[in-house]
Coordinates of C-alpha atoms in Angstrom, one line a residue:
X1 CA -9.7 14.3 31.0
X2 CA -8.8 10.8 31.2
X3 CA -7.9 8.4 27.8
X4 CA -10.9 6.7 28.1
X5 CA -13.0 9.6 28.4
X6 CA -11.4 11.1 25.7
X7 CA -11.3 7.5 23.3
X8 CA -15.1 7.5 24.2
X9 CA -15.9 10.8 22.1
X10 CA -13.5 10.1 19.4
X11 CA -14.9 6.4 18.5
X12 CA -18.5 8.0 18.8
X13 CA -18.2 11.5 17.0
X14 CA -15.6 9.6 14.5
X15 CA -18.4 6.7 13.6
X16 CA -21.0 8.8 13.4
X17 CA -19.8 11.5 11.2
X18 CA -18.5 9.0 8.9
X19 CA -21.8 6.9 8.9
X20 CA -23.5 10.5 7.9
X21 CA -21.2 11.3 5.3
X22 CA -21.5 7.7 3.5
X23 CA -25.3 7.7 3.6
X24 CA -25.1 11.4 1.8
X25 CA -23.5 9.3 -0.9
X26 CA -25.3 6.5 -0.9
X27 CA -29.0 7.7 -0.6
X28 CA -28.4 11.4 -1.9
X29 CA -26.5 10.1 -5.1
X30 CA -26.7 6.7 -5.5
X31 CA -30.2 6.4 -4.8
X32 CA -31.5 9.7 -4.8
X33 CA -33.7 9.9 -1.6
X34 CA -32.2 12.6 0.4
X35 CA -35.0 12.1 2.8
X36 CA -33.7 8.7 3.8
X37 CA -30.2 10.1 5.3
X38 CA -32.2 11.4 8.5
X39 CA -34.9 9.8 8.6
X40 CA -34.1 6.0 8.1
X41 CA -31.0 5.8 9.5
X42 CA -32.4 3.9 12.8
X43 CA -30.9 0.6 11.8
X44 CA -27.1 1.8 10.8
X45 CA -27.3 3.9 13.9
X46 CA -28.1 1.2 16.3
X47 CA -25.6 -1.2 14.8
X48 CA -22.9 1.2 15.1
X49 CA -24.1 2.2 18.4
X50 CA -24.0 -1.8 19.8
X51 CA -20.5 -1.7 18.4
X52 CA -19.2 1.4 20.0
X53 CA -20.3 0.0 23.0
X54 CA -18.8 -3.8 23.1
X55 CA -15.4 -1.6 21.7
X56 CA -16.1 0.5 24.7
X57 CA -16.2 -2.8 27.6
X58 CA -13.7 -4.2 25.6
X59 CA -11.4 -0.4 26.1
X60 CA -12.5 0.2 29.4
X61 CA -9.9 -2.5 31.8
X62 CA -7.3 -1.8 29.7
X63 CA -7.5 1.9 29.6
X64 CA -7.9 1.8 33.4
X65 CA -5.2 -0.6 34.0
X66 CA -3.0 2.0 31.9
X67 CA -4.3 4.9 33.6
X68 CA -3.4 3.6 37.0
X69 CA 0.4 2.6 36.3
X70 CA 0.3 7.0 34.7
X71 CA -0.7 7.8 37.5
X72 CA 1.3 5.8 39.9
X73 CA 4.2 7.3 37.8
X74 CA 3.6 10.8 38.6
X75 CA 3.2 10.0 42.2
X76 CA 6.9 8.4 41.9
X77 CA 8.7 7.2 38.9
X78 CA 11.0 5.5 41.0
X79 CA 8.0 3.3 42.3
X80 CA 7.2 2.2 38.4
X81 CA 8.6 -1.7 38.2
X82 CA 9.0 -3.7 35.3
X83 CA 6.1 -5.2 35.8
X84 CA 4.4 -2.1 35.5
X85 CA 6.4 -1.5 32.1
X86 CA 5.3 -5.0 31.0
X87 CA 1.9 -4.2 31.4
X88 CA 1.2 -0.9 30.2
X89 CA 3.4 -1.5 26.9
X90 CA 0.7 -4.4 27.0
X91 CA -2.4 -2.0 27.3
X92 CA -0.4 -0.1 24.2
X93 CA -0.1 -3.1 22.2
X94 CA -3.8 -4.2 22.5
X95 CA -5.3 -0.9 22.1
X96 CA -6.1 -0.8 19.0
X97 CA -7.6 -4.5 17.7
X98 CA -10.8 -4.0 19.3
X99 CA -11.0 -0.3 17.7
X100 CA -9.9 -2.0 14.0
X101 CA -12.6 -4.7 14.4
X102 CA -15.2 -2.7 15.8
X103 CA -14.6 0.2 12.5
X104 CA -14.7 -2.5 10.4
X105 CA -17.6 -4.4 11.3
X106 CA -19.6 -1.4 11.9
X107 CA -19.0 0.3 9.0
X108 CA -19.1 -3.3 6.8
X109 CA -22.6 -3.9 8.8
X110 CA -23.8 -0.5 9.4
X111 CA -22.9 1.6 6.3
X112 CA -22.8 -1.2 4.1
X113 CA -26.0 -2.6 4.5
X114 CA -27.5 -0.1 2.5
X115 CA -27.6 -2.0 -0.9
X116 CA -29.0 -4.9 1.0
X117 CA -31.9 -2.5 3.1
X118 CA -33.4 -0.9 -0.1
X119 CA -33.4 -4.5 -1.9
X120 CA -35.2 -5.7 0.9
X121 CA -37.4 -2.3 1.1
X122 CA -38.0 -3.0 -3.0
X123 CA -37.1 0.7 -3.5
X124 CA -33.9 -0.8 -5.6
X125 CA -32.5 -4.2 -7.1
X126 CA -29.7 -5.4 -5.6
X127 CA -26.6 -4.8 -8.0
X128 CA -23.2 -6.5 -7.1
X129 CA -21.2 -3.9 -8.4
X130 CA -23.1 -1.1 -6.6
X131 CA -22.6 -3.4 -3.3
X132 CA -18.8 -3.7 -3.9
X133 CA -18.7 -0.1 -4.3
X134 CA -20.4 0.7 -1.0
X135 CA -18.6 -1.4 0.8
X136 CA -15.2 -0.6 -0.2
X137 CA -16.1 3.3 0.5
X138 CA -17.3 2.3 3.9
X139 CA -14.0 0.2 4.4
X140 CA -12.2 3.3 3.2
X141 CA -14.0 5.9 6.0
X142 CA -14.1 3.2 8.9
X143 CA -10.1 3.0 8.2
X144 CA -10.1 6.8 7.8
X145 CA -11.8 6.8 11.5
X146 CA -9.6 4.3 12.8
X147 CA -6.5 6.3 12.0
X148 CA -7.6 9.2 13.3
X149 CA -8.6 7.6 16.9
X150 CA -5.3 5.7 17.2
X151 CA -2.9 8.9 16.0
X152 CA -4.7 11.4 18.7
X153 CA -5.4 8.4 21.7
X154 CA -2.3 6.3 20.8
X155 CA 0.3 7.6 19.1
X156 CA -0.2 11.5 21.0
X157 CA -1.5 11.0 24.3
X158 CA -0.8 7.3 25.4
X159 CA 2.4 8.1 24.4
X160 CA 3.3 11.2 25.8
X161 CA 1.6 9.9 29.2
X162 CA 4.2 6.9 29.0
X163 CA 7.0 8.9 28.0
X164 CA 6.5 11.5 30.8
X165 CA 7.0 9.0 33.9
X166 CA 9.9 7.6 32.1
X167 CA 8.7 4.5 29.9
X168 CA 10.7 4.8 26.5
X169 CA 8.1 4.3 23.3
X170 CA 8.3 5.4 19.2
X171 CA 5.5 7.7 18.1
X172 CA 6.2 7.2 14.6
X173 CA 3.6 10.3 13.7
X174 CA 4.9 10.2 10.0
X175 CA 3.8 7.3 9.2
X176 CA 0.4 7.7 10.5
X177 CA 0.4 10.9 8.4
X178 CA 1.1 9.0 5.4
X179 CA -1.7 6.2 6.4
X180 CA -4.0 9.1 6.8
X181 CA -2.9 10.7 3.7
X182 CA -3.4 7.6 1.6
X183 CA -6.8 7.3 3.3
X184 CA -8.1 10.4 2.4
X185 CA -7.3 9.8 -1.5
X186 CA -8.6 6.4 -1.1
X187 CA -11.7 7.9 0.1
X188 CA -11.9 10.9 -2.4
X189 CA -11.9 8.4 -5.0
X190 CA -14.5 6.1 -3.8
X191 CA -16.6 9.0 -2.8
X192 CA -16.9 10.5 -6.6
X193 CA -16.8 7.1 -8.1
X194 CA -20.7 7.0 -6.5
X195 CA -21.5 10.3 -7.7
X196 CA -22.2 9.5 -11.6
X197 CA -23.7 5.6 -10.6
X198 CA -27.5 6.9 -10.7
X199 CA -27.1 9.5 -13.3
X200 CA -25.2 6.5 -15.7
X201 CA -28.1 4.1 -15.3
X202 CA -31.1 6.6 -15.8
X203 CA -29.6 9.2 -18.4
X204 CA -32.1 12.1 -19.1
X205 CA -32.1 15.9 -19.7
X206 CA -30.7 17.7 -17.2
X207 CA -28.4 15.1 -16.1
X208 CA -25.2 17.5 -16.7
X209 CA -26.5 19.9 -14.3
X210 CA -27.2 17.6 -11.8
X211 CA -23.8 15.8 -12.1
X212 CA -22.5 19.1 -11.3
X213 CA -23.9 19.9 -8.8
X214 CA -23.5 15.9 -7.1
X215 CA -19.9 16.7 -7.9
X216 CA -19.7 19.7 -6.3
X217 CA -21.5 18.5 -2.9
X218 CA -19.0 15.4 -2.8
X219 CA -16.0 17.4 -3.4
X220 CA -17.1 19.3 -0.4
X221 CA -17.4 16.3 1.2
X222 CA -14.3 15.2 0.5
X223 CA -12.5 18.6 1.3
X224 CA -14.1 18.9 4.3
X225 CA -13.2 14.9 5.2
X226 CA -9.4 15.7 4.3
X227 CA -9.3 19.0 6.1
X228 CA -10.7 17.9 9.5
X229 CA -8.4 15.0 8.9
X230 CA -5.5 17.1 8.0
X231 CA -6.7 19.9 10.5
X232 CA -6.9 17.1 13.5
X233 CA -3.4 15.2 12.6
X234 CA -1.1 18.2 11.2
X235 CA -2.1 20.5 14.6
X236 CA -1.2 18.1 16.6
X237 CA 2.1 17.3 14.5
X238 CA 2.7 20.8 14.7
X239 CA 1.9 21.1 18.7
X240 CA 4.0 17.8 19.1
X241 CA 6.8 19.0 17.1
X242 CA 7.0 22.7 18.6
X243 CA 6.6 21.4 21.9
X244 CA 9.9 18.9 20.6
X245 CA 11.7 21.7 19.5
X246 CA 11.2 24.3 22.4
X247 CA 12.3 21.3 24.8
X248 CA 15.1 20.8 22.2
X249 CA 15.9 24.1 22.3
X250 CA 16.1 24.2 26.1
X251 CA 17.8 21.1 26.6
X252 CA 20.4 22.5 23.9
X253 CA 21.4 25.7 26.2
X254 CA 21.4 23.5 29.2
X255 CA 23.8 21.7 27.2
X256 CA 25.8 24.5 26.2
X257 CA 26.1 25.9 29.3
X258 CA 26.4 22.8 31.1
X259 CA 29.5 21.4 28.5
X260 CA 30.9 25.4 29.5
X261 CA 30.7 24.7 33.1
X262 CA 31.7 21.4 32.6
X263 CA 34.8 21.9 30.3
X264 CA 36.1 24.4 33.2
X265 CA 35.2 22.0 36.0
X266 CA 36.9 19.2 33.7
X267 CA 40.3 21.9 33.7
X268 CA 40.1 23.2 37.3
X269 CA 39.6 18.9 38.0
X270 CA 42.6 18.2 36.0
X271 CA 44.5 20.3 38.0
X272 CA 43.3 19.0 41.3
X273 CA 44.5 15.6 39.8
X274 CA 48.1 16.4 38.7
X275 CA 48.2 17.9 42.9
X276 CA 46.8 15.0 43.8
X277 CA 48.9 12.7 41.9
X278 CA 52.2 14.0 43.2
X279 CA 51.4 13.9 46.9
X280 CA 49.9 10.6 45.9
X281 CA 53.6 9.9 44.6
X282 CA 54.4 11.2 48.1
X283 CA 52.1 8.9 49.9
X284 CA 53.2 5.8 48.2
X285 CA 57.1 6.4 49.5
X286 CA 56.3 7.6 52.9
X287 CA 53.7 4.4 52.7
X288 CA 57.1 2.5 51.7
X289 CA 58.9 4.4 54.9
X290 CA 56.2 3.4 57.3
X291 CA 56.2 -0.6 56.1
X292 CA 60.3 -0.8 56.7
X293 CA 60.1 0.7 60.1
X294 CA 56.9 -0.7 60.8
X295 CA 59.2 -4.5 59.9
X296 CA 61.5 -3.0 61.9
X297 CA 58.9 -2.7 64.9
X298 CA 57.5 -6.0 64.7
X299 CA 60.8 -7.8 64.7
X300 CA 61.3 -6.0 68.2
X301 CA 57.9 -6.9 69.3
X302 CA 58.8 -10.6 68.7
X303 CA 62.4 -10.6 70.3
X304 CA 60.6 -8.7 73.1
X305 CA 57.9 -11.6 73.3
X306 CA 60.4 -14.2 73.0
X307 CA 63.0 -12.4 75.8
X308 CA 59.2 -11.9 77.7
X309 CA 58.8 -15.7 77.1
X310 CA 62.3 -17.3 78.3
X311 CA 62.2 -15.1 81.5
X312 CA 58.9 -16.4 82.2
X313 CA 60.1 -20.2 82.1
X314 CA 63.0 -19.2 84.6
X315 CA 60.5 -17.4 87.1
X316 CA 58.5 -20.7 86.4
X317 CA 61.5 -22.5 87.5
X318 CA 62.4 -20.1 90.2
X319 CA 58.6 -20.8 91.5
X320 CA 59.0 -24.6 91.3
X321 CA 62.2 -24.2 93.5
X322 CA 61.1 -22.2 96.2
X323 CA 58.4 -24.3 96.7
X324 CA 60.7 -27.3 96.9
X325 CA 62.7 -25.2 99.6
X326 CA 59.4 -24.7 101.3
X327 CA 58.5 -27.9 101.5
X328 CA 61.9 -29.4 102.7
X329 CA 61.6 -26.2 105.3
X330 CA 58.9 -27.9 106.4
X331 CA 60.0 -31.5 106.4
X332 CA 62.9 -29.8 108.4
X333 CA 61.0 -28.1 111.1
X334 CA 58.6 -31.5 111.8
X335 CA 61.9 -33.2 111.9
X336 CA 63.2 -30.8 114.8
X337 CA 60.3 -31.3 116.8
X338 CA 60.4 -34.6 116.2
X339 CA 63.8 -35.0 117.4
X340 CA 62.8 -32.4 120.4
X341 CA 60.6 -34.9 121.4
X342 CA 62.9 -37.6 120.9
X343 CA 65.3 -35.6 123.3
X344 CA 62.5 -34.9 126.0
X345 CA 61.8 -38.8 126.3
X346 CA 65.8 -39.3 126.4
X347 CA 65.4 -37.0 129.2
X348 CA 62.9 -39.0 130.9
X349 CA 65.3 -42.0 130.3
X350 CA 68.0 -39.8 132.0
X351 CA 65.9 -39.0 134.7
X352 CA 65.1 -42.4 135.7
X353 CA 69.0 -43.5 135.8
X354 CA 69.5 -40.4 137.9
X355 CA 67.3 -41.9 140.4
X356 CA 68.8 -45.2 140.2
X357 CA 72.1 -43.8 140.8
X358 CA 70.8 -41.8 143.8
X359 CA 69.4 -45.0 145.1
X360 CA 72.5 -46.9 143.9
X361 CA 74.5 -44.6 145.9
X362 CA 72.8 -44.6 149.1
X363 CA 72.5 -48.2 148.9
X364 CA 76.4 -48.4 148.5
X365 CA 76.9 -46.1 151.4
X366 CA 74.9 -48.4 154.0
X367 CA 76.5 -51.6 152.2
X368 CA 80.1 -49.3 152.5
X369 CA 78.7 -49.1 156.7
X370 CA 78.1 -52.4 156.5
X371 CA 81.2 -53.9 155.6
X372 CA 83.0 -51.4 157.9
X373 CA 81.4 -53.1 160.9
X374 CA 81.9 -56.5 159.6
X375 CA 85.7 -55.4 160.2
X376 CA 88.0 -57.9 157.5
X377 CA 85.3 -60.3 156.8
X378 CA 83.5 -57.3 154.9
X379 CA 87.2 -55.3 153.8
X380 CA 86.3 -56.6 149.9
X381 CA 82.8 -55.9 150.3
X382 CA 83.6 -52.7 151.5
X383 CA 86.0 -51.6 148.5
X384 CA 83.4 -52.4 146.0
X385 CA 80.6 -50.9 147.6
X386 CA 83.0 -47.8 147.6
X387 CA 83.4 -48.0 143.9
X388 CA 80.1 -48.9 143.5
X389 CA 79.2 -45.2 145.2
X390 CA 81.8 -43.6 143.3
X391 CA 80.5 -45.3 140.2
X392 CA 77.3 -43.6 141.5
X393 CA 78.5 -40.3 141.6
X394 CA 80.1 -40.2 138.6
X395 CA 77.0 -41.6 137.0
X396 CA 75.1 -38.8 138.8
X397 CA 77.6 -35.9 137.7
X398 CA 77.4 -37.5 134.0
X399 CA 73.9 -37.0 134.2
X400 CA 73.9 -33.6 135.4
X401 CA 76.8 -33.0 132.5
X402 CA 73.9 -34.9 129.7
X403 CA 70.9 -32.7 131.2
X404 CA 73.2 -29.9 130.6
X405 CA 73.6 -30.6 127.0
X406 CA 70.1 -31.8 127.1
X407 CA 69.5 -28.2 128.0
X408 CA 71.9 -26.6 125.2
X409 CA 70.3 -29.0 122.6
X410 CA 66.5 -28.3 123.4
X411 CA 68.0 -24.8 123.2
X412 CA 69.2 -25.0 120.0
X413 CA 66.2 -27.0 118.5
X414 CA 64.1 -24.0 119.8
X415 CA 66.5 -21.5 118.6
X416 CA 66.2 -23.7 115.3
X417 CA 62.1 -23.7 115.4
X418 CA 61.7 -20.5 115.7
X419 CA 64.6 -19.5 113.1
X420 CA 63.3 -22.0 110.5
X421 CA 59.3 -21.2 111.5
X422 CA 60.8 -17.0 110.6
X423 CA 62.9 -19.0 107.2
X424 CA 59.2 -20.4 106.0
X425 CA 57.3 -16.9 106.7
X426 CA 60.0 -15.4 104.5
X427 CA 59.8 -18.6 102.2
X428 CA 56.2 -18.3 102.0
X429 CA 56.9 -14.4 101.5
X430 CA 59.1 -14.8 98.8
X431 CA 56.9 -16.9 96.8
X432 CA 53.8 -14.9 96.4
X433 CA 56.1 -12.1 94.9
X434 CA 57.5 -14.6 93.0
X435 CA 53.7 -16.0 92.1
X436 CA 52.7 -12.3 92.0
X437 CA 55.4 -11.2 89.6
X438 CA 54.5 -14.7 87.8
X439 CA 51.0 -13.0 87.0
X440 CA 53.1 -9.9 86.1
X441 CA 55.0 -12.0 83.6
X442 CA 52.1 -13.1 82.1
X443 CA 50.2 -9.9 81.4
X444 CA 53.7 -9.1 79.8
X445 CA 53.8 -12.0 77.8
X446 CA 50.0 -11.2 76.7
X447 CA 50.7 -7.8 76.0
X448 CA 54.0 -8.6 73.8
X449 CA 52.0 -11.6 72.1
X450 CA 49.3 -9.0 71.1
X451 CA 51.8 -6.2 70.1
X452 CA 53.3 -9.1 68.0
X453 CA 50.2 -9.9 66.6
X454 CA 49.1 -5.8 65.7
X455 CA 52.1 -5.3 64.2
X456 CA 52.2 -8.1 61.9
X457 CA 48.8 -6.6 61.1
X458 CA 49.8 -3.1 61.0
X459 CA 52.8 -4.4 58.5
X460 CA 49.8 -6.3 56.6
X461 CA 47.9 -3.3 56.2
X462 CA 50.7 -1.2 55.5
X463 CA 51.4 -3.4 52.8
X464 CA 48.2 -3.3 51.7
X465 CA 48.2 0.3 51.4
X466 CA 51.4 0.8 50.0
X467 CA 49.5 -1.6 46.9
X468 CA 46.3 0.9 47.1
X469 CA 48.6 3.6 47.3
X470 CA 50.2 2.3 43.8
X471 CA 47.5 1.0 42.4
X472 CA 45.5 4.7 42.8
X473 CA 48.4 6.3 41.5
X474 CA 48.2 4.3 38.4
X475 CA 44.3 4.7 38.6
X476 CA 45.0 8.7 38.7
X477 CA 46.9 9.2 36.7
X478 CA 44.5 7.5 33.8
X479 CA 41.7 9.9 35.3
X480 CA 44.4 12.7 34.9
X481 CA 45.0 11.5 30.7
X482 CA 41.1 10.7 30.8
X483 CA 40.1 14.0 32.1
X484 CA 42.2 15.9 29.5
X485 CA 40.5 13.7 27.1
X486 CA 37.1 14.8 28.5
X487 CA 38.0 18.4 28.0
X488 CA 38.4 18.1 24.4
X489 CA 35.0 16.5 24.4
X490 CA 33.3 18.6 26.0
X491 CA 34.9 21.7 23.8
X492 CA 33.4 19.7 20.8
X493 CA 30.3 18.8 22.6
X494 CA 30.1 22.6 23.1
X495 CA 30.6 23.8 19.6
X496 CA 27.8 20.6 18.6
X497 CA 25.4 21.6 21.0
X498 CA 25.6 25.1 19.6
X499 CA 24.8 24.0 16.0
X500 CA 22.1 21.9 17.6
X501 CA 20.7 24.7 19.4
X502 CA 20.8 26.9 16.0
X503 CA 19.1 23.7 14.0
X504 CA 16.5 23.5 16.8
X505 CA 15.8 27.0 16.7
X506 CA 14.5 26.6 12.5
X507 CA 12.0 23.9 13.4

């Protein structure tokens, strides 16, 4: 059944009951019409009922607003927020103002009026005193009813709803007892004040008996008023408190059991953490090992990246070299042919003096037949021309000796072509190994820079676990002093939860 549901019959069986028991007073003693207490009770029943209703709209959003975070909460308690706290400690908080005005107006209104209805009826005069007395007896049993709704919808159920999907809130039950209490005396007091008010202002015979018999009816009253309030409050008291103490109870051998389990768990753990603090103790000097030869590793990676680093600039210089060679190769080679052609039109040059020798020669010959015939006139011409043909033909055997050298040189510059053309192939060879082994050097060079690199980070991390290693050490060894500690506790906790479970077991 939900709250409001179950706030709904409270306020209406609450208000009426208490309307019925005040107009027993009222018009059964006070004014003596027993008749009236059925029969006109229209108006205090429809101003009650009016009230009971606006205190019902006024309930109903925030009973429903409550309701819906409950049960949001037993769907998940993880999905409660804060907001949802905030606003059903809210819905707690405002719960009960609309119940306290509506109890008191109604009952000031309702059961009060009565003084004022039968002055207005004529039946009675309208007395102060018995007006003061009504209305502080209605005050007392609209109080009375108030308690009672906001102990069993408040303090028991609201409460137990919040506190079951985790939202912390004080049920102070005793001192709603002691409100109730107080409320009951008050109330037993008002109630037999009116009992003697009629018989005082008309005395008569047969008053005594009467007076009896008015006090036995309100003392009925009365014991039946604190009964039901004491039966409704102290059951549920009782039910809340057993419920306490069998949870108590359980909880209490959980804890018993649990503080056994975990006092051995705690011993067995401290033993895991002494073990674990000596190979710990073990880790941290072979950590201290691993960052001296791991030093010693990285100092080798850098003289290997620097040796990787210098031989590198000498193949770079080797590189630049051979490509000078291979240029001046070059230059070399266009030179022979340059001078090969040089030689060839040398040749021509030698050619064309061959033929003027040739024709020199002849031409000396016939001048040498010449002269001959011209007997001593042409002697002198005769010798020359003769030396001028043997001029010739040493000029044409010098040519023959040049084109012979000619030969031997054009040879040789061939020889030389072709030698230097096979020098630049090899050249040319040479330096894409060189260029190739270049690459080669720098992959090297990469690979030595990044070994370099990861081993400066290895030593980093090394030395960065060599300070975890130290640092846990420390750490466990305080967990091994902290879980000794913890055993103690948990032998006390033991022996407490015992004598908790023994004290639980009385309530």
């Amino acid at each position: 059944m939900s709250v409001f549901k179950i706030f709904s019959i409270l306020i209406l069986s609450t208000t009426y009951l208490g309307i019925f028991t005040l107009r027993v007073f009222h018009y059964g003693f006070i004014y003596e019409r027993p008749s009236a207490i059925i029969f006109e009770c229209i108006p205090t029943v429809s101003i009650s009922f009016f009230l009971i209703l606006g205190c019902a709209i006024v309930e109903y959003p925030i009973l429903t607003r409550f309701e819906s975070i409950i049960k949001k909460g037993r769907k998940d308690k993880a999905s409660i927020t804060e907001s949802d706290v905030a606003v059903c400690m809210n819905c707690y908080k405002k719960f009960d103002i609309a119940i306290a005005a509506g109890d008191a107006i109604g009952f000031l209104l309702g059961a009060g009026s009565t003084a004022i209805i039968e002055s207005i009826k004529g039946l009675a005069p309208f007395e102060p005193l018995i007006f003061l007395i009504i209305e502080l007896q209605s005050v007392g049993i609209g109080f009375l009813c108030y308690t009672i709704i906001v102990f069993l919808v408040k303090r028991i159920i609201m409460t137990s709803q919040m506190q079951e999907i985790g939202i912390q809130v004080n049920a102070n039950l005793s001192r709603n007892f002691n409100i109730a209490i107080a409320s009951c005396v008050y109330i037993s007091i008002m109630n037999m004040i009116t009992v003697p008010i009629n018989l005082l202002r008309h005395p008569g015979e047969g008053n005594f008996g009467k007076y009896l018999l008015y006090c036995l009816i309100g003392a009925a009253l009365d014991g039946l008023i604190c009964f039901c309030t004491y039966y409704l409050i102290i059951r549920k008291i009782q039910k809340n408190e057993k419920h306490i103490s069998e949870t108590l109870i359980h909880e209490t051998q959980n804890l018993v059991s649990a503080t056994k389990e975990s006092a051995e768990t705690s011993h067995n753990q401290s033993t895991a953490v002494k073990e674990i603090v000596a190979t710990m103790q073990d880790s941290t000097e072979l950590a201290g090992n691993i960052s001296e030869k791991v030093s010693h590793v990285t100092s080798l990676a850098e003289q290997s990246r620097d040796a990787v680093l210098s031989g590198r600039e000498i193949l770079q210089s080797n590189v630049d070299e051979l490509l000078e060679i291979k240029n001046t190769n070059k230059l070399t080679i266009e030179g022979i042919k340059e001078l090969n052609k040089k030689i060839n039109s040398i040749w021509d040059i030698v050619s064309i003096i061959n033929v003027v020798a040739d024709q020199t020669k002849i031409i000396a010959f016939n001048a040498e037949l010449e002269a001959a015939s011209s007997g001593e006139a042409g002697k002198n011409f005769h010798i020359v021309a003769t030396e001028i043909r043997r001029l010739s033909d040493n000029i044409i055997d010098s040519i023959k000796e040049i084109k012979g050298r000619i030969d031997e040189i054009q040879k040789a510059s061939d020889s030389l072509i072709l030698d230097s053309e096979k020098g630049t192939e090899q050249i040319n060879s040479g330096y894409k190994s060189v260029k190739s082994l270049e690459s080669g050097f720098e992959s090297i060079l990469q690979s030595s820079e990044n070994t370099a690199v990861s081993t400066h980070e290895i030593l980093d991390h090394v030395s960065q676990l060599s300070s975890s290693s130290e640092q846990i050490f420390i750490t466990l060894k305080q967990i091994a002093e902290g879980i000794e500690n913890f055993s103690e506790f948990t032998s006390n906790i033991s022996s407490s939860s015992e004598n908790v479970r023994k004290i639980a077991g009385l309530l």
